[in-house]
């Protein structure tokens, strides 16, 4: 008898290739462009995107204080990316940059799925459903805010850390340092992420020593401390990892503070000035806006209405 497998023919493996990944990423980009066009045709503009648009206009149309505009505007990475898209219009540049970042994130995730051993088609379908239909992901892409940059850099940061954990190649640590710096200059609150890395880096250093890999981490740590040679290696590797990962972003932050001190007279100007940071006034509570007497068109501000709409839709996608 002929086996059933030969009767049915060869089975099609549940895998995706690079062409599928490129097409899906372009599909996501086109979907976000259509959604952005429909939404902004209705008059919706987020105040953070308008802040970047105003800074772009000041940078290109006014010859005074151009260095001050570039050197003090925060988030710095988002603003610099918006400069690339300024030929498409000052208002559309923040939206175009966030759409591109979300598309790159989709491409990266699908590429990582392709290298895995699980059902690639199923995982790719779940990723596409998440990026196409989850309201928070759509909002991150078409609002022009820094959310897309935070998502992209955070994913790339931990991606490089796990790549180093698997291969023990110093190259991935250098790239991790770069992405950590980009993440901090996208959202300053992620500076606290440095503290959470301290115990994690010790675990990575233990992995490089190759001591009793079948034992728990605490047992490996005790064994390394009880052995003089291994203890010295653990300390040297840990200090080296700290320097490689933290030296670049922290040095860049110190230099950025010096730049603000030199040109604005205050080292924290990029965090405390309403002319340099949207969050100084962009996250002001509504009751303070009402008390200030400048709330005549509050009900027409889409940035207040649209997040409530997202909150209402989110449970549907969770279920």
Tab-separated table of N, CA, C and O in Angstrom, residues 243-286:
chain	number	residue	atom	x	y	z
A	243	UNK	N	30.249	49.266	31.739
A	243	UNK	CA	30.868	50.342	30.973
A	243	UNK	C	30.374	50.349	29.535
A	243	UNK	O	30.071	51.409	28.971
A	244	UNK	N	30.303	49.174	28.931
A	244	UNK	CA	29.897	49.103	27.522
A	244	UNK	C	28.450	49.573	27.353
A	244	UNK	O	28.125	50.309	26.410
A	245	UNK	N	27.573	49.186	28.256
A	245	UNK	CA	26.149	49.484	28.094
A	245	UNK	C	25.805	50.896	28.552
A	245	UNK	O	25.050	51.614	27.883
A	246	UNK	N	26.370	51.337	29.671
A	246	UNK	CA	25.910	52.580	30.286
A	246	UNK	C	26.751	53.792	29.934
A	246	UNK	O	26.266	54.921	30.054
A	247	UNK	N	27.998	53.605	29.524
A	247	UNK	CA	28.880	54.754	29.322
A	247	UNK	C	28.375	55.676	28.216
A	247	UNK	O	28.338	56.904	28.388
A	248	UNK	N	27.961	55.120	27.081
A	248	UNK	CA	27.524	55.939	25.953
A	248	UNK	C	26.255	56.736	26.271
A	248	UNK	O	26.241	57.964	26.105
A	249	UNK	N	25.157	56.111	26.723
A	249	UNK	CA	23.944	56.907	26.965
A	249	UNK	C	24.095	57.925	28.092
A	249	UNK	O	23.601	59.055	27.967
A	250	UNK	N	24.788	57.549	29.175
A	250	UNK	CA	24.943	58.489	30.281
A	250	UNK	C	25.865	59.646	29.900
A	250	UNK	O	25.608	60.800	30.272
A	251	UNK	N	26.921	59.361	29.130
A	251	UNK	CA	27.799	60.440	28.659
A	251	UNK	C	27.058	61.375	27.713
A	251	UNK	O	27.228	62.608	27.775
A	252	UNK	N	26.239	60.805	26.835
A	252	UNK	CA	25.456	61.637	25.921
A	252	UNK	C	24.478	62.524	26.686
A	252	UNK	O	24.274	63.694	26.326
A	253	UNK	N	23.894	61.998	27.749
A	253	UNK	CA	22.962	62.788	28.548
A	253	UNK	C	23.685	63.928	29.261
A	253	UNK	O	23.169	65.061	29.335
A	254	UNK	N	24.873	63.657	29.785
A	254	UNK	CA	25.653	64.710	30.446
A	254	UNK	C	26.040	65.794	29.443
A	254	UNK	O	25.934	67.003	29.733
A	255	UNK	N	26.460	65.403	28.253
A	255	UNK	CA	26.824	66.386	27.234
A	255	UNK	C	25.608	67.186	26.789
A	255	UNK	O	25.711	68.390	26.500
A	256	UNK	N	24.454	66.539	26.724
A	256	UNK	CA	23.232	67.248	26.332
A	256	UNK	C	22.851	68.283	27.389
A	256	UNK	O	22.393	69.382	27.066
A	257	UNK	N	23.043	67.951	28.658
A	257	UNK	CA	22.794	68.917	29.730
A	257	UNK	C	23.776	70.085	29.647
A	257	UNK	O	23.395	71.245	29.876
A	258	UNK	N	25.021	69.806	29.307
A	258	UNK	CA	25.998	70.883	29.142
A	258	UNK	C	25.622	71.784	27.972
A	258	UNK	O	25.795	73.009	28.035
A	259	UNK	N	25.102	71.200	26.891
A	259	UNK	CA	24.655	71.992	25.751
A	259	UNK	C	23.510	72.910	26.143
A	259	UNK	O	23.471	74.085	25.752
A	260	UNK	N	22.574	72.398	26.926
A	260	UNK	CA	21.459	73.230	27.387
A	260	UNK	C	21.952	74.334	28.326
A	260	UNK	O	21.435	75.457	28.293
A	261	UNK	N	22.933	74.018	29.163
A	261	UNK	CA	23.485	75.021	30.063
A	261	UNK	C	24.178	76.132	29.287
A	261	UNK	O	24.066	77.326	29.627
A	262	UNK	N	24.870	75.762	28.219
A	262	UNK	CA	25.630	76.746	27.454
A	262	UNK	C	24.729	77.652	26.622
A	262	UNK	O	24.991	78.855	26.507
A	263	UNK	N	23.663	77.101	26.045
A	263	UNK	CA	22.848	77.872	25.107
A	263	UNK	C	21.547	78.393	25.706
A	263	UNK	O	20.961	79.324	25.161
A	264	UNK	N	21.084	77.769	26.796
A	264	UNK	CA	19.828	78.220	27.397
A	264	UNK	C	20.004	78.713	28.825
A	264	UNK	O	19.064	79.254	29.404
A	265	UNK	N	21.196	78.519	29.412
A	265	UNK	CA	21.445	78.992	30.758
A	265	UNK	C	20.927	78.084	31.850
A	265	UNK	O	21.000	78.431	33.028
A	266	UNK	N	20.408	76.902	31.478
A	266	UNK	CA	19.870	75.957	32.460
A	266	UNK	C	20.094	74.551	31.946
A	266	UNK	O	19.693	74.219	30.819
A	267	UNK	N	20.709	73.704	32.748
A	267	UNK	CA	21.042	72.353	32.293
A	267	UNK	C	19.809	71.489	32.091
A	267	UNK	O	19.830	70.552	31.291
A	268	UNK	N	18.739	71.776	32.804
A	268	UNK	CA	17.489	71.011	32.661
A	268	UNK	C	16.461	71.762	31.818
A	268	UNK	O	15.258	71.520	31.946
A	269	UNK	N	16.930	72.652	30.966
A	269	UNK	CA	16.015	73.439	30.131
A	269	UNK	C	15.145	72.541	29.261
A	269	UNK	O	13.957	72.818	29.062
A	270	UNK	N	15.715	71.451	28.729
A	270	UNK	CA	14.964	70.556	27.836
A	270	UNK	C	13.872	69.792	28.573
A	270	UNK	O	13.010	69.179	27.929
A	271	UNK	N	13.878	69.808	29.894
A	271	UNK	CA	12.854	69.115	30.674
A	271	UNK	C	11.856	70.064	31.310
A	271	UNK	O	10.710	69.666	31.579
A	272	UNK	N	12.248	71.304	31.573
A	272	UNK	CA	11.411	72.210	32.347
A	272	UNK	C	10.807	73.342	31.540
A	272	UNK	O	9.887	74.011	32.022
A	273	UNK	N	11.281	73.574	30.334
A	273	UNK	CA	10.787	74.704	29.547
A	273	UNK	C	9.659	74.255	28.619
A	273	UNK	O	9.762	73.233	27.935
A	274	UNK	N	8.611	75.061	28.575
A	274	UNK	CA	7.505	74.753	27.667
A	274	UNK	C	7.876	74.983	26.214
A	274	UNK	O	7.178	74.510	25.306
A	275	UNK	N	8.958	75.687	25.966
A	275	UNK	CA	9.413	75.924	24.599
A	275	UNK	C	10.297	74.792	24.076
A	275	UNK	O	10.590	74.749	22.881
A	276	UNK	N	10.728	73.893	24.948
A	276	UNK	CA	11.598	72.797	24.543
A	276	UNK	C	10.964	71.430	24.713
A	276	UNK	O	11.371	70.479	24.038
A	277	UNK	N	9.978	71.314	25.587
A	277	UNK	CA	9.395	70.013	25.905
A	277	UNK	C	7.881	70.135	25.919
A	277	UNK	O	7.315	70.933	26.684
A	278	UNK	N	7.245	69.313	25.091
A	278	UNK	CA	5.780	69.353	25.017
A	278	UNK	C	5.126	68.955	26.329
A	278	UNK	O	4.065	69.472	26.689
A	279	UNK	N	5.731	68.077	27.085
A	279	UNK	CA	5.107	67.551	28.294
A	279	UNK	C	4.943	68.606	29.390
A	279	UNK	O	4.160	68.401	30.320
A	280	UNK	N	5.663	69.695	29.304
A	280	UNK	CA	5.540	70.722	30.336
A	280	UNK	C	4.110	71.259	30.386
A	280	UNK	O	3.552	71.494	31.461
A	281	UNK	N	3.505	71.434	29.209
A	281	UNK	CA	2.120	71.912	29.153
A	281	UNK	C	1.166	70.894	28.542
A	281	UNK	O	-0.037	70.987	28.748
A	282	UNK	N	1.713	69.919	27.805
A	282	UNK	CA	0.837	68.978	27.108
A	282	UNK	C	0.110	68.017	28.013
A	282	UNK	O	-0.924	67.460	27.630
A	283	UNK	N	0.637	67.786	29.215
A	283	UNK	CA	-0.010	66.868	30.148
A	283	UNK	C	-0.590	67.615	31.338
A	283	UNK	O	-0.809	67.041	32.400
A	284	UNK	N	-0.864	68.906	31.148
A	284	UNK	CA	-1.483	69.692	32.215
A	284	UNK	C	-2.881	69.170	32.497
A	284	UNK	O	-3.656	68.925	31.571
A	285	UNK	N	-3.247	68.953	33.765
A	285	UNK	CA	-4.595	68.460	34.080
A	285	UNK	C	-5.676	69.391	33.553
A	285	UNK	O	-5.495	70.611	33.453
A	286	UNK	N	-6.828	68.823	33.227
A	286	UNK	CA	-7.921	69.582	32.626
A	286	UNK	C	-8.451	70.653	33.575
A	286	UNK	O	-8.847	71.736	33.129
